[in-house]
Amino acid sequence: MRKVLVIGAGGQIGTELVIRLREKLGSENAIAADLKADCPASLKGGPYIQMDVLDREAVRKVIIDQKITEVYLLAALLSATAEKHPDFAWKLNMDGLFTILDLAKEGYLKKIFWPSSIAVFGPTTPKENTPQRTVMEPSTVYGISKQAGERWCEYYYDKFGVDVRSIRYPGLISYTTLPGGGTTDYAVDIFYQAKLGNKFSCFLKEDTRLPMMFMEDAIRATLNLMEAPIDKIGIRSSYNLSGCDFTPEEIANEIKEHVSDFEIAYDPDYRQSIAESWPSSIDDSQAREDWGWKEEYSLKDLVNVMLENVNVDLLTQD
Ligand code: NAD
Ligand code: AKB
């Protein structure tokens, strides 16, 4: 019997992941938890707990009392915000992970999902078709925390048999919840400005190519990875995963196919150097071989779906 806890459930990934987990397991078996005092509207169909992942005792109590078998640990500061609050980013991104890894080591959890990112790679990494195993010298606080997290996940698996599974997500694109402080967020914001009829000011240069993925693909990958038989999981740091890759100019041109008067201007800021330190495309052959990963959404597909579904009212909601 699976009973899951999603920590950081109120964010871009969590709001969609919880809904899918509730469909699979039954609402009462997928508990959403977040720092936010109010349960996000889309998560009201099941249990919600206000929780600070940095409160180790509170997290332990919920997991033990509720007989949780699986944790999805999503609470983190993303790349752009982390550069502004490096000390806190390191604390949040690492301490919560240790709390959960230790609970699994003590036998309270059967499985953990912890997301990594393309941010584990750095300026010295081969940029195109970045391999699963390669030079990794991340130059951002966020990337350093994700790389350290990957090493600890593998360590807890090797030394203590903790069944922890992970994906290096690319930039994720979705319409249900706004993204929270990443470098790839421009590729979501652009749809809201196109819908509003505004000229979009992009904080990256026109030719900055980054790996991206539509959220539905990311959620499907996460569920498939977590359901894969244990002997299929050959990577215990984190799996490379690829959806599509594009530049700001390419996504703007695709939007223009639907919104002919759409305009974009380029005004790069501090996030340009973060983006330049990351790969432009990812080799995910190991995920394909091990647990049958295959993306479904191309740039064209995700532009269609986003333009159909973005709701500009989200921009003025809390
Ligand atoms: P997000 O910022 O949208 O959501 C994070 C959630 O965590 C928020 O709802 C926030 O309220 C909550 N949170 C923050 N501090 C907390 C705390 N102390 N206790 C409990 N909850 C807290 O992030 P996201 O985009 O959903 O990303 C989730 C995870 O996936 C992160 O680890 C991120 O690094 C990783 N990831 C995301 C992307 C992406 O493009 N979205 C790409 C790669 C990796
Ligand atoms: C970010 O831009 O920080 C995230 C990520 C790729 O990890 N979207």
Short mmCIF file of N, CA, C and O in Angstrom, two decimals, residues 73 76 89-98 101 112-117 119-120 136 138 140-157 162 164-168 236-239:
data_model
loop_
_atom_site.label_atom_id
_atom_site.label_comp_id
_atom_site.label_asym_id
_atom_site.label_seq_id
_atom_site.Cartn_x
_atom_site.Cartn_y
_atom_site.Cartn_z
N LEU A 73 10.31 15.15 -2.60
CA LEU A 73 10.83 16.34 -1.92
C LEU A 73 11.10 17.45 -2.94
O LEU A 73 12.14 17.46 -3.60
N ALA A 76 12.60 23.84 -2.61
CA ALA A 76 13.96 24.29 -2.91
C ALA A 76 13.91 25.74 -3.36
O ALA A 76 12.84 26.24 -3.74
N ALA A 89 19.75 29.35 0.39
CA ALA A 89 19.52 28.34 -0.67
C ALA A 89 20.25 27.05 -0.31
O ALA A 89 19.70 25.95 -0.45
N TRP A 90 21.49 27.18 0.13
CA TRP A 90 22.26 25.99 0.51
C TRP A 90 21.56 25.25 1.66
O TRP A 90 21.39 24.03 1.62
N LYS A 91 21.10 26.02 2.65
CA LYS A 91 20.43 25.41 3.80
C LYS A 91 19.15 24.69 3.37
O LYS A 91 18.95 23.51 3.67
N LEU A 92 18.30 25.40 2.65
CA LEU A 92 17.00 24.80 2.27
C LEU A 92 17.22 23.58 1.37
O LEU A 92 16.61 22.53 1.57
N ASN A 93 18.10 23.75 0.38
CA ASN A 93 18.24 22.68 -0.62
C ASN A 93 18.93 21.43 -0.04
O ASN A 93 18.72 20.34 -0.55
N MET A 94 19.72 21.59 1.03
CA MET A 94 20.43 20.43 1.59
C MET A 94 19.77 19.86 2.84
O MET A 94 19.66 18.64 2.98
N ASP A 95 19.34 20.71 3.77
CA ASP A 95 18.89 20.19 5.08
C ASP A 95 17.64 19.31 4.94
O ASP A 95 17.53 18.27 5.58
N GLY A 96 16.71 19.76 4.09
CA GLY A 96 15.49 18.97 3.90
C GLY A 96 15.83 17.60 3.34
O GLY A 96 15.24 16.58 3.74
N LEU A 97 16.79 17.56 2.42
CA LEU A 97 17.19 16.28 1.81
C LEU A 97 17.72 15.32 2.87
O LEU A 97 17.36 14.14 2.90
N PHE A 98 18.58 15.83 3.78
CA PHE A 98 19.13 14.95 4.82
C PHE A 98 18.04 14.42 5.74
O PHE A 98 18.07 13.25 6.15
N LEU A 101 16.41 11.62 3.70
CA LEU A 101 17.32 10.47 3.52
C LEU A 101 17.50 9.72 4.84
O LEU A 101 17.50 8.48 4.88
N ILE A 112 12.16 7.39 -2.16
CA ILE A 112 12.21 8.86 -2.18
C ILE A 112 12.36 9.32 -3.62
O ILE A 112 13.13 8.72 -4.39
N PHE A 113 11.64 10.41 -3.97
CA PHE A 113 11.95 11.12 -5.22
C PHE A 113 12.50 12.49 -4.84
O PHE A 113 11.87 13.23 -4.08
N TRP A 114 13.66 12.80 -5.42
CA TRP A 114 14.29 14.11 -5.18
C TRP A 114 14.77 14.63 -6.53
O TRP A 114 15.56 13.97 -7.21
N PRO A 115 14.28 15.79 -6.96
CA PRO A 115 14.65 16.29 -8.28
C PRO A 115 15.99 17.00 -8.30
O PRO A 115 16.28 17.83 -7.45
N SER A 116 16.80 16.66 -9.30
CA SER A 116 18.00 17.44 -9.60
C SER A 116 17.68 18.30 -10.83
O SER A 116 16.49 18.52 -11.15
N SER A 117 18.70 18.80 -11.48
CA SER A 117 18.49 19.80 -12.54
C SER A 117 19.66 19.78 -13.52
O SER A 117 20.77 19.36 -13.16
N ALA A 119 21.19 22.17 -13.96
CA ALA A 119 22.11 23.11 -13.31
C ALA A 119 23.31 22.42 -12.68
O ALA A 119 24.26 23.09 -12.25
N VAL A 120 23.29 21.08 -12.60
CA VAL A 120 24.48 20.38 -12.06
C VAL A 120 25.66 20.50 -13.01
O VAL A 120 26.81 20.30 -12.62
N MET A 136 31.53 17.88 -14.43
CA MET A 136 30.46 18.64 -13.77
C MET A 136 31.11 19.63 -12.82
O MET A 136 31.58 19.26 -11.76
N PRO A 138 29.57 22.91 -11.64
CA PRO A 138 28.53 23.94 -11.64
C PRO A 138 29.06 25.25 -11.05
O PRO A 138 29.85 25.22 -10.11
N THR A 140 26.86 27.86 -10.13
CA THR A 140 25.81 28.57 -9.39
C THR A 140 25.60 27.88 -8.04
O THR A 140 25.87 26.67 -7.91
N VAL A 141 25.08 28.63 -7.09
CA VAL A 141 24.77 28.05 -5.77
C VAL A 141 23.78 26.91 -5.93
O VAL A 141 23.91 25.84 -5.32
N TYR A 142 22.79 27.16 -6.75
CA TYR A 142 21.75 26.15 -7.00
C TYR A 142 22.38 24.87 -7.57
O TYR A 142 22.12 23.76 -7.10
N GLY A 143 23.24 25.04 -8.59
CA GLY A 143 23.87 23.88 -9.23
C GLY A 143 24.77 23.13 -8.26
O GLY A 143 24.80 21.89 -8.26
N ILE A 144 25.48 23.88 -7.42
CA ILE A 144 26.36 23.23 -6.43
C ILE A 144 25.51 22.41 -5.46
O ILE A 144 25.82 21.28 -5.12
N SER A 145 24.37 22.99 -5.04
CA SER A 145 23.51 22.26 -4.09
C SER A 145 22.92 21.01 -4.75
O SER A 145 22.81 19.95 -4.12
N LYS A 146 22.57 21.10 -6.03
CA LYS A 146 22.00 19.93 -6.71
C LYS A 146 23.07 18.87 -6.92
O LYS A 146 22.82 17.67 -6.77
N GLN A 147 24.29 19.29 -7.26
CA GLN A 147 25.34 18.29 -7.46
C GLN A 147 25.66 17.59 -6.13
O GLN A 147 25.79 16.36 -6.08
N ALA A 148 25.76 18.38 -5.05
CA ALA A 148 26.02 17.77 -3.74
C ALA A 148 24.88 16.81 -3.38
O ALA A 148 25.11 15.70 -2.88
N GLY A 149 23.64 17.24 -3.64
CA GLY A 149 22.48 16.39 -3.35
C GLY A 149 22.57 15.07 -4.09
O GLY A 149 22.30 14.00 -3.53
N GLU A 150 22.97 15.14 -5.35
CA GLU A 150 23.11 13.90 -6.14
C GLU A 150 24.13 12.96 -5.51
O GLU A 150 23.92 11.75 -5.44
N ARG A 151 25.25 13.54 -5.06
CA ARG A 151 26.30 12.68 -4.47
C ARG A 151 25.76 12.01 -3.20
O ARG A 151 26.02 10.86 -2.93
N TRP A 152 25.00 12.79 -2.39
CA TRP A 152 24.46 12.22 -1.15
C TRP A 152 23.41 11.15 -1.45
O TRP A 152 23.33 10.14 -0.74
N CYS A 153 22.59 11.36 -2.47
CA CYS A 153 21.59 10.34 -2.82
C CYS A 153 22.29 9.03 -3.15
O CYS A 153 21.92 7.96 -2.65
N GLU A 154 23.32 9.12 -3.99
CA GLU A 154 24.04 7.90 -4.38
C GLU A 154 24.70 7.25 -3.16
O GLU A 154 24.71 6.03 -3.01
N TYR A 155 25.25 8.09 -2.28
CA TYR A 155 25.91 7.59 -1.07
C TYR A 155 24.91 6.82 -0.19
O TYR A 155 25.19 5.72 0.28
N TYR A 156 23.73 7.40 0.03
CA TYR A 156 22.73 6.74 0.88
C TYR A 156 22.24 5.44 0.24
O TYR A 156 21.87 4.50 0.94
N TYR A 157 22.21 5.39 -1.09
CA TYR A 157 21.84 4.14 -1.76
C TYR A 157 22.95 3.10 -1.55
O TYR A 157 22.69 1.96 -1.14
N VAL A 162 19.18 2.96 0.59
CA VAL A 162 18.00 3.83 0.47
C VAL A 162 17.59 3.91 -1.01
O VAL A 162 18.40 4.24 -1.87
N VAL A 164 16.42 5.80 -3.41
CA VAL A 164 16.17 7.19 -3.80
C VAL A 164 16.37 7.30 -5.31
O VAL A 164 17.32 6.76 -5.86
N ARG A 165 15.41 7.98 -5.95
CA ARG A 165 15.41 8.09 -7.42
C ARG A 165 15.33 9.56 -7.80
O ARG A 165 14.68 10.35 -7.12
N SER A 166 15.96 9.89 -8.94
CA SER A 166 16.06 11.32 -9.27
C SER A 166 16.18 11.56 -10.77
O SER A 166 16.66 10.71 -11.52
N ILE A 167 15.70 12.74 -11.16
CA ILE A 167 15.79 13.19 -12.55
C ILE A 167 16.43 14.57 -12.58
O ILE A 167 16.10 15.41 -11.74
N ARG A 168 17.32 14.78 -13.55
CA ARG A 168 17.85 16.13 -13.79
C ARG A 168 16.88 16.84 -14.73
O ARG A 168 17.04 16.78 -15.97
N ARG A 236 21.87 6.14 -9.57
CA ARG A 236 21.38 6.53 -8.24
C ARG A 236 21.80 7.95 -7.88
O ARG A 236 21.54 8.40 -6.77
N SER A 237 22.49 8.62 -8.82
CA SER A 237 22.71 10.06 -8.62
C SER A 237 21.47 10.74 -9.18
O SER A 237 20.54 11.07 -8.44
N SER A 238 21.38 10.89 -10.51
CA SER A 238 20.18 11.47 -11.12
C SER A 238 20.23 11.23 -12.62
O SER A 238 21.31 11.32 -13.23
N TYR A 239 19.08 10.94 -13.21
CA TYR A 239 19.03 10.66 -14.65
C TYR A 239 18.97 11.94 -15.49
O TYR A 239 18.13 12.82 -15.22
#
